[in-house]
Amino acid sequence: MSQLNLVHYLEAVRLELGGVVRAVLDMAQVMSDAGHRVHLLTPDALDVPKPWMQGEAGQPKVSVVPPVKFGRRISAEADRAVREADVLHLHGPWCTGNLALANMAQRIGKPYILTLHGMLDDWSMQQKRLKKRTYLTLFGQRVLERAASIQCTAEAERKQSHPWYPKGRPIIQPYIIDTEPYQQLPGPEEAREKFTRLQEDRFNVLFLSRIHPKKGVEHLIDAAPLLVQRGVQANIFITGPEEIAYQAELTDRIRRHGVEDSVMFTGPVYGQTKTSLYQAADVFVLPTSQENFGLVLTEAMSCGTPVITTRGTDIWSEVESAGGIIVEQEAQAIAGAIQDLAKDRDHCRALGERGRQWVLERFDRKRLIQEYEAMYRKAQSSHS
């Protein structure tokens, strides 16, 4: 098969922004590894991998370009990249840079794909509702409906989003996940040495994500006193970068519940330490209000850790079929699910192994490369 020339546009490559950035970097890396030309355009390259920035052979090309603004001239480098591309890949419906580039692509007959990243989900559309609806009416719906395809990562996302672009062409294509780091796991020892509370004879519960109101961590904290009342000895580790004001609210909540001895903040962790922490946990809990894909869920499952989450995650049905536990976003349900797993450690481990097997099979690199190649070639042929 011939080599594809793919161009991604992302307004900021900052890992603190979460799953969108991680997903785009993985898409670019895996398709580059498969022998395709991948060019990333971004005004903010803070967390672009160093080998990319250094222009190493076989890595995606990176161009730091001025912010692309609607109604303003696109930089010469961005213009040239789009004209040379087989397919332009845009990310998120709200970025005015995407609007400008989509209009250019339409003008020159270049196909583009737009990935929603959960931004048209019901919960998301309730945030800044008037502003978003106005933008869609004036500009956004047209951009969505002119795309060669709209990438949704799950059926739940397609169902929620499609009413906002009724003439558009949604497809269901999961993110590319680089499962290579999870083929050989480092073991829990590194995490146990770093966080000595993991060595206690307690059931270890892990939340790992941005500590943000959307993620629903307060519901997990509210489950802590219920676990104490039910005689479940558990440690709850809250891991990730925090918003200072929100963390202060959570700290006060912990104090009011009187569970300071069992709920603790660890700060963010990265790399092998993060993988080891997943392994050291008995269960991973993400009580989120909304999650497009929930990369942390697949990370935890890759490590053999069973997961508890909500229907706020678009892939909840797939996760449930792979042994994940789906609960309502409230403390009683979360505490009940944790209690059941703590009572039956063998069942807990079996669910973890089932989830790991699902991730490694469903997100096998060769399989996903073929699916993405097919997605891009279909977009390319639609404009040939």
Short mmCIF file of C-alpha atoms in Angstrom, two decimals:
data_model
loop_
_atom_site.label_atom_id
_atom_site.label_comp_id
_atom_site.label_asym_id
_atom_site.label_seq_id
_atom_site.Cartn_x
_atom_site.Cartn_y
_atom_site.Cartn_z
CA MET A 1 0.00 0.00 0.00
CA SER A 2 1.20 3.52 -0.79
CA GLN A 3 2.45 5.88 1.87
CA LEU A 4 -0.04 8.40 3.25
CA ASN A 5 0.81 12.03 3.94
CA LEU A 6 -1.16 13.03 7.05
CA VAL A 7 -1.33 16.45 8.70
CA HIS A 8 -2.68 16.98 12.22
CA TYR A 9 -3.51 20.37 13.69
CA LEU A 10 -3.62 20.73 17.49
CA GLU A 11 -3.69 24.11 19.21
CA ALA A 12 -1.64 23.09 22.25
CA VAL A 13 0.52 20.06 22.99
CA ARG A 14 0.47 20.17 26.77
CA LEU A 15 0.02 16.85 28.53
CA GLU A 16 -1.70 18.61 31.41
CA LEU A 17 -4.63 19.15 29.03
CA GLY A 18 -5.36 15.45 29.20
CA GLY A 19 -6.55 12.73 26.88
CA VAL A 20 -6.93 14.74 23.68
CA VAL A 21 -3.21 15.49 23.55
CA ARG A 22 -2.25 11.94 24.46
CA ALA A 23 -4.58 10.54 21.80
CA VAL A 24 -3.18 12.78 19.05
CA LEU A 25 0.43 12.03 19.96
CA ASP A 26 -0.28 8.29 19.89
CA MET A 27 -2.08 8.55 16.53
CA ALA A 28 0.86 10.41 15.05
CA GLN A 29 3.54 8.14 16.50
CA VAL A 30 1.91 4.85 15.53
CA MET A 31 1.12 5.94 11.96
CA SER A 32 4.66 7.27 11.58
CA ASP A 33 6.05 3.97 12.85
CA ALA A 34 3.93 2.26 10.17
CA GLY A 35 5.83 4.17 7.49
CA HIS A 36 3.45 7.03 6.78
CA ARG A 37 4.46 10.71 6.65
CA VAL A 38 2.96 12.52 9.62
CA HIS A 39 3.20 16.29 10.08
CA LEU A 40 1.98 17.95 13.29
CA LEU A 41 1.10 21.65 13.14
CA THR A 42 0.77 23.40 16.50
CA PRO A 43 1.28 26.88 17.96
CA ASP A 44 2.29 25.38 21.34
CA ALA A 45 4.71 22.43 21.28
CA LEU A 46 5.59 22.32 24.99
CA ASP A 47 5.17 18.55 25.43
CA VAL A 48 5.94 17.31 21.93
CA PRO A 49 8.38 14.38 22.30
CA LYS A 50 11.99 15.54 22.00
CA PRO A 51 12.90 13.19 19.11
CA TRP A 52 10.13 14.81 17.06
CA MET A 53 11.33 18.32 17.83
CA GLN A 54 14.89 17.32 16.97
CA GLY A 55 13.77 16.03 13.58
CA GLU A 56 15.03 12.49 14.10
CA ALA A 57 14.56 10.15 11.15
CA GLY A 58 11.39 8.10 11.20
CA GLN A 59 9.61 10.46 13.61
CA PRO A 60 6.65 12.75 12.89
CA LYS A 61 7.58 16.18 11.60
CA VAL A 62 6.63 19.13 13.82
CA SER A 63 6.02 22.72 12.74
CA VAL A 64 5.40 25.39 15.35
CA VAL A 65 3.11 27.81 13.54
CA PRO A 66 1.37 31.02 14.60
CA PRO A 67 -2.13 30.45 16.00
CA VAL A 68 -4.50 29.93 13.10
CA LYS A 69 -7.31 32.45 13.45
CA PHE A 70 -10.54 32.55 11.48
CA GLY A 71 -10.50 35.42 9.01
CA ARG A 72 -6.72 35.82 9.16
CA ARG A 73 -4.12 34.63 6.72
CA ILE A 74 -2.79 31.12 7.38
CA SER A 75 0.98 30.95 7.70
CA ALA A 76 2.93 29.87 4.63
CA GLU A 77 4.14 26.72 6.38
CA ALA A 78 0.65 25.64 7.42
CA ASP A 79 -0.69 26.45 3.97
CA ARG A 80 2.02 24.37 2.30
CA ALA A 81 1.51 21.42 4.67
CA VAL A 82 -2.22 21.27 4.03
CA ARG A 83 -1.77 21.50 0.26
CA GLU A 84 0.74 18.64 0.32
CA ALA A 85 -1.36 16.41 2.60
CA ASP A 86 -3.46 13.48 1.50
CA VAL A 87 -5.74 14.05 4.49
CA LEU A 88 -5.96 16.85 7.06
CA HIS A 89 -6.89 15.66 10.56
CA LEU A 90 -8.49 18.24 12.89
CA HIS A 91 -9.22 17.82 16.59
CA GLY A 92 -12.21 19.20 18.48
CA PRO A 93 -15.15 21.28 17.18
CA TRP A 94 -14.49 24.52 19.10
CA CYS A 95 -11.07 25.58 17.85
CA THR A 96 -11.15 28.57 15.47
CA GLY A 97 -7.94 27.28 13.92
CA ASN A 98 -9.85 24.18 12.82
CA LEU A 99 -12.49 26.44 11.32
CA ALA A 100 -9.91 28.33 9.25
CA LEU A 101 -8.11 25.18 8.11
CA ALA A 102 -11.36 23.38 7.27
CA ASN A 103 -12.43 26.31 5.12
CA MET A 104 -9.09 26.26 3.34
CA ALA A 105 -9.32 22.50 2.78
CA GLN A 106 -12.83 22.91 1.38
CA ARG A 107 -11.60 25.64 -0.95
CA ILE A 108 -8.78 23.56 -2.44
CA GLY A 109 -10.64 20.24 -2.47
CA LYS A 110 -8.61 18.63 0.32
CA PRO A 111 -10.40 16.03 2.53
CA TYR A 112 -10.39 16.47 6.26
CA ILE A 113 -11.42 14.35 9.23
CA LEU A 114 -12.51 15.90 12.49
CA THR A 115 -12.27 14.00 15.78
CA LEU A 116 -14.77 15.17 18.39
CA HIS A 117 -12.92 13.99 21.52
CA GLY A 118 -16.23 13.93 23.44
CA MET A 119 -16.83 17.66 23.05
CA LEU A 120 -20.37 17.22 21.68
CA ASP A 121 -21.47 14.78 24.40
CA ASP A 122 -24.61 15.73 26.31
CA TRP A 123 -22.72 16.71 29.48
CA SER A 124 -20.21 18.77 27.52
CA MET A 125 -22.95 20.60 25.65
CA GLN A 126 -24.49 21.71 28.94
CA GLN A 127 -21.30 23.62 29.77
CA LYS A 128 -21.30 27.16 28.30
CA ARG A 129 -24.42 26.02 26.50
CA LEU A 130 -25.45 29.27 24.79
CA LYS A 131 -21.96 30.05 23.53
CA LYS A 132 -21.53 26.57 22.04
CA ARG A 133 -24.93 26.51 20.36
CA THR A 134 -24.35 29.93 18.85
CA TYR A 135 -20.96 28.88 17.49
CA LEU A 136 -22.41 25.73 15.95
CA THR A 137 -25.22 27.68 14.33
CA LEU A 138 -22.90 30.31 12.87
CA PHE A 139 -19.88 28.22 11.89
CA GLY A 140 -19.41 24.83 13.50
CA GLN A 141 -22.20 22.77 11.99
CA ARG A 142 -21.06 23.66 8.48
CA VAL A 143 -17.50 22.55 9.26
CA LEU A 144 -18.74 19.28 10.74
CA GLU A 145 -21.04 18.47 7.84
CA ARG A 146 -18.38 19.18 5.21
CA ALA A 147 -15.87 16.79 6.79
CA ALA A 148 -15.11 13.55 4.96
CA SER A 149 -15.91 11.89 8.27
CA ILE A 150 -16.42 12.72 11.93
CA GLN A 151 -14.48 10.37 14.17
CA CYS A 152 -16.38 9.16 17.23
CA THR A 153 -14.65 6.71 19.52
CA ALA A 154 -17.76 4.79 20.60
CA GLU A 155 -21.42 4.31 19.73
CA ALA A 156 -22.44 6.34 22.77
CA GLU A 157 -20.53 9.33 21.41
CA ARG A 158 -22.06 8.95 17.96
CA LYS A 159 -25.60 8.89 19.38
CA GLN A 160 -25.04 11.99 21.53
CA SER A 161 -23.20 14.03 18.93
CA HIS A 162 -24.92 13.32 15.62
CA PRO A 163 -27.95 15.60 16.24
CA TRP A 164 -25.53 18.56 16.14
CA TYR A 165 -24.44 17.74 12.55
CA PRO A 166 -27.37 15.75 11.08
CA LYS A 167 -26.01 15.81 7.52
CA GLY A 168 -22.52 14.78 8.62
CA ARG A 169 -20.84 11.39 8.34
CA PRO A 170 -19.93 9.96 11.75
CA ILE A 171 -17.77 6.85 11.98
CA ILE A 172 -16.86 4.86 15.06
CA GLN A 173 -13.12 4.44 15.35
CA PRO A 174 -11.44 4.01 18.75
CA TYR A 175 -8.27 5.86 19.58
CA ILE A 176 -4.96 4.31 18.77
CA ILE A 177 -3.46 3.18 22.05
CA ASP A 178 0.20 2.29 22.23
CA THR A 179 0.02 -0.97 24.18
CA GLU A 180 3.73 -1.69 23.77
CA PRO A 181 4.66 -0.33 27.25
CA TYR A 182 2.14 -2.75 28.80
CA GLN A 183 3.34 -5.94 27.15
CA GLN A 184 5.94 -6.41 29.91
CA LEU A 185 4.84 -4.84 33.17
CA PRO A 186 7.35 -3.54 35.74
CA GLY A 187 5.56 -4.94 38.79
CA PRO A 188 4.14 -3.10 41.83
CA GLU A 189 7.38 -2.85 43.81
CA GLU A 190 8.46 0.58 42.59
CA ALA A 191 5.12 2.12 43.56
CA ARG A 192 5.14 0.38 46.94
CA GLU A 193 8.57 1.79 47.71
CA LYS A 194 7.52 5.30 46.68
CA PHE A 195 4.13 5.21 48.43
CA THR A 196 4.68 3.09 51.53
CA ARG A 197 0.99 3.12 52.45
CA LEU A 198 0.53 0.63 49.62
CA GLN A 199 2.39 -1.90 51.76
CA GLU A 200 -0.33 -1.90 54.41
CA ASP A 201 -2.73 -4.82 54.62
CA ARG A 202 -5.58 -2.81 53.13
CA PHE A 203 -7.59 -2.80 49.92
CA ASN A 204 -5.92 -0.21 47.69
CA VAL A 205 -8.23 2.03 45.66
CA LEU A 206 -6.74 4.31 43.00
CA PHE A 207 -8.09 7.41 41.28
CA LEU A 208 -5.65 8.70 38.66
CA SER A 209 -6.61 11.61 36.44
CA ARG A 210 -6.82 15.38 36.47
CA ILE A 211 -8.24 16.41 39.82
CA HIS A 212 -11.04 18.40 38.25
CA PRO A 213 -14.76 18.70 39.11
CA LYS A 214 -15.69 16.83 35.91
CA LYS A 215 -13.94 13.71 37.12
CA GLY A 216 -16.27 13.27 40.10
CA VAL A 217 -13.60 12.43 42.67
CA GLU A 218 -15.80 13.88 45.44
CA HIS A 219 -18.11 10.88 45.02
CA LEU A 220 -15.20 8.54 45.74
CA ILE A 221 -14.30 10.59 48.81
CA ASP A 222 -17.92 10.40 49.97
CA ALA A 223 -17.68 6.60 49.63
CA ALA A 224 -14.76 6.46 52.10
CA PRO A 225 -16.80 6.81 55.34
CA LEU A 226 -19.32 4.29 54.01
CA LEU A 227 -16.50 1.77 53.55
CA VAL A 228 -15.39 2.41 57.13
CA GLN A 229 -18.94 1.83 58.39
CA ARG A 230 -19.10 -1.45 56.47
CA GLY A 231 -15.82 -2.69 57.90
CA VAL A 232 -13.84 -2.44 54.65
CA GLN A 233 -10.28 -1.42 55.38
CA ALA A 234 -9.23 0.57 52.35
CA ASN A 235 -6.68 3.17 51.36
CA ILE A 236 -7.80 5.60 48.66
CA PHE A 237 -5.04 7.21 46.59
CA ILE A 238 -5.96 10.34 44.62
CA THR A 239 -3.30 10.85 41.98
CA GLY A 240 -2.89 13.56 39.38
CA PRO A 241 -2.39 17.26 38.74
CA GLU A 242 -4.84 19.37 40.69
CA GLU A 243 -6.68 22.64 40.53
CA ILE A 244 -5.66 24.29 43.81
CA ALA A 245 -9.08 25.67 44.77
CA TYR A 246 -10.85 22.40 43.99
CA GLN A 247 -8.29 20.33 45.88
CA ALA A 248 -8.78 22.60 48.90
CA GLU A 249 -12.51 21.78 48.74
CA LEU A 250 -11.72 18.07 48.55
CA THR A 251 -9.28 18.29 51.46
CA ASP A 252 -11.97 19.94 53.56
CA ARG A 253 -14.42 17.22 52.51
CA ILE A 254 -11.98 14.54 53.66
CA ARG A 255 -11.57 16.30 57.02
CA ARG A 256 -15.33 16.63 57.53
CA HIS A 257 -15.78 12.91 56.82
CA GLY A 258 -12.99 12.10 59.28
CA VAL A 259 -11.16 9.86 56.81
CA GLU A 260 -7.78 11.59 56.75
CA ASP A 261 -6.10 8.29 57.63
CA SER A 262 -7.42 6.49 54.55
CA VAL A 263 -7.67 9.11 51.77
CA MET A 264 -4.50 10.73 50.49
CA PHE A 265 -3.25 12.88 47.60
CA THR A 266 -0.05 11.68 45.93
CA GLY A 267 0.52 14.37 43.30
CA PRO A 268 1.01 13.37 39.64
CA VAL A 269 3.03 10.33 38.58
CA TYR A 270 4.45 9.47 35.19
CA GLY A 271 6.10 6.75 33.14
CA GLN A 272 7.00 3.44 34.73
CA THR A 273 6.05 4.71 38.19
CA LYS A 274 2.50 5.25 36.97
CA THR A 275 2.35 1.75 35.47
CA SER A 276 3.66 0.30 38.72
CA LEU A 277 1.05 2.25 40.67
CA TYR A 278 -1.75 0.81 38.56
CA GLN A 279 -0.39 -2.66 39.33
CA ALA A 280 -0.14 -1.93 43.06
CA ALA A 281 -3.80 -0.89 43.20
CA ASP A 282 -6.50 -3.48 43.81
CA VAL A 283 -9.06 -1.45 41.89
CA PHE A 284 -9.15 1.71 39.78
CA VAL A 285 -12.12 4.08 40.17
CA LEU A 286 -13.10 6.88 37.78
CA PRO A 287 -16.47 8.33 38.91
CA THR A 288 -16.56 10.77 36.02
CA SER A 289 -19.37 13.01 34.78
CA GLN A 290 -18.14 12.80 31.18
CA GLU A 291 -15.30 11.04 29.43
CA ASN A 292 -14.96 10.57 25.71
CA PHE A 293 -12.69 7.56 25.85
CA GLY A 294 -11.16 7.46 29.29
CA LEU A 295 -7.59 6.57 28.39
CA VAL A 296 -6.85 6.02 32.07
CA LEU A 297 -9.39 3.19 32.04
CA THR A 298 -7.56 1.36 29.28
CA GLU A 299 -4.23 2.08 31.00
CA ALA A 300 -5.49 0.55 34.25
CA MET A 301 -6.97 -2.44 32.44
CA SER A 302 -3.70 -2.92 30.53
CA CYS A 303 -2.03 -3.35 33.91
CA GLY A 304 -4.48 -6.03 35.03
CA THR A 305 -6.31 -3.70 37.41
CA PRO A 306 -10.13 -3.97 37.48
CA VAL A 307 -12.01 -0.73 36.95
CA ILE A 308 -15.14 0.93 38.30
CA THR A 309 -16.62 3.80 36.32
CA THR A 310 -19.89 5.42 35.24
CA ARG A 311 -22.01 5.74 32.13
CA GLY A 312 -20.45 9.17 31.76
CA THR A 313 -17.67 7.35 29.92
CA ASP A 314 -18.58 6.91 26.26
CA ILE A 315 -16.96 3.48 26.11
CA TRP A 316 -18.77 2.25 29.24
CA SER A 317 -20.53 -0.54 27.32
CA GLU A 318 -17.26 -1.86 25.93
CA VAL A 319 -15.58 -1.59 29.33
CA GLU A 320 -18.45 -3.46 30.97
CA SER A 321 -18.25 -6.26 28.42
CA ALA A 322 -14.55 -6.62 29.32
CA GLY A 323 -15.23 -7.02 33.04
CA GLY A 324 -15.41 -3.37 34.12
CA ILE A 325 -18.01 -2.42 36.72
CA ILE A 326 -20.43 0.37 35.80
CA VAL A 327 -22.12 2.25 38.65
CA GLU A 328 -24.21 5.34 39.19
CA GLN A 329 -22.25 8.46 40.01
CA GLU A 330 -22.97 8.43 43.73
CA ALA A 331 -21.21 7.30 46.88
CA GLN A 332 -23.47 4.37 47.83
CA ALA A 333 -23.00 2.64 44.48
CA ILE A 334 -19.25 3.23 44.44
CA ALA A 335 -18.82 1.97 48.00
CA GLY A 336 -20.91 -1.12 47.20
CA ALA A 337 -18.82 -2.01 44.17
CA ILE A 338 -15.56 -1.57 46.12
CA GLN A 339 -16.92 -3.64 49.00
CA ASP A 340 -17.88 -6.51 46.68
CA LEU A 341 -14.38 -6.63 45.16
CA ALA A 342 -12.68 -6.38 48.56
CA LYS A 343 -14.70 -9.38 49.77
CA ASP A 344 -13.67 -11.57 46.83
CA ARG A 345 -10.05 -10.95 45.89
CA ASP A 346 -9.97 -13.89 43.46
CA HIS A 347 -12.90 -12.44 41.51
CA CYS A 348 -11.21 -9.05 41.63
CA ARG A 349 -8.03 -10.42 40.08
CA ALA A 350 -10.01 -12.36 37.47
CA LEU A 351 -11.78 -9.19 36.35
CA GLY A 352 -8.41 -7.47 36.10
CA GLU A 353 -6.99 -10.20 33.90
CA ARG A 354 -10.09 -10.18 31.70
CA GLY A 355 -9.76 -6.45 31.17
CA ARG A 356 -6.06 -6.72 30.35
CA GLN A 357 -6.73 -9.40 27.73
CA TRP A 358 -9.45 -7.23 26.12
CA VAL A 359 -7.23 -4.15 25.84
CA LEU A 360 -4.25 -6.03 24.40
CA GLU A 361 -6.46 -7.75 21.81
CA ARG A 362 -8.81 -4.89 20.86
CA PHE A 363 -6.04 -2.32 20.66
CA ASP A 364 -3.47 -4.49 18.98
CA ARG A 365 -1.24 -2.15 17.01
CA LYS A 366 -1.43 -4.00 13.67
CA ARG A 367 -5.21 -4.11 13.82
CA LEU A 368 -5.56 -0.41 14.61
CA ILE A 369 -3.05 0.65 11.97
CA GLN A 370 -5.16 -1.17 9.37
CA GLU A 371 -8.33 0.51 10.65
CA TYR A 372 -6.77 3.98 10.57
CA GLU A 373 -5.29 3.42 7.13
CA ALA A 374 -8.75 2.43 5.91
CA MET A 375 -10.28 5.54 7.51
CA TYR A 376 -7.76 7.86 5.86
CA ARG A 377 -7.92 6.16 2.47
CA LYS A 378 -11.71 6.34 2.47
CA ALA A 379 -11.48 10.08 3.17
CA GLN A 380 -8.88 10.44 0.41
CA SER A 381 -11.00 8.57 -2.13
CA SER A 382 -14.06 10.70 -1.30
CA HIS A 383 -12.23 13.70 -2.83
CA SER A 384 -10.41 11.97 -5.69
#
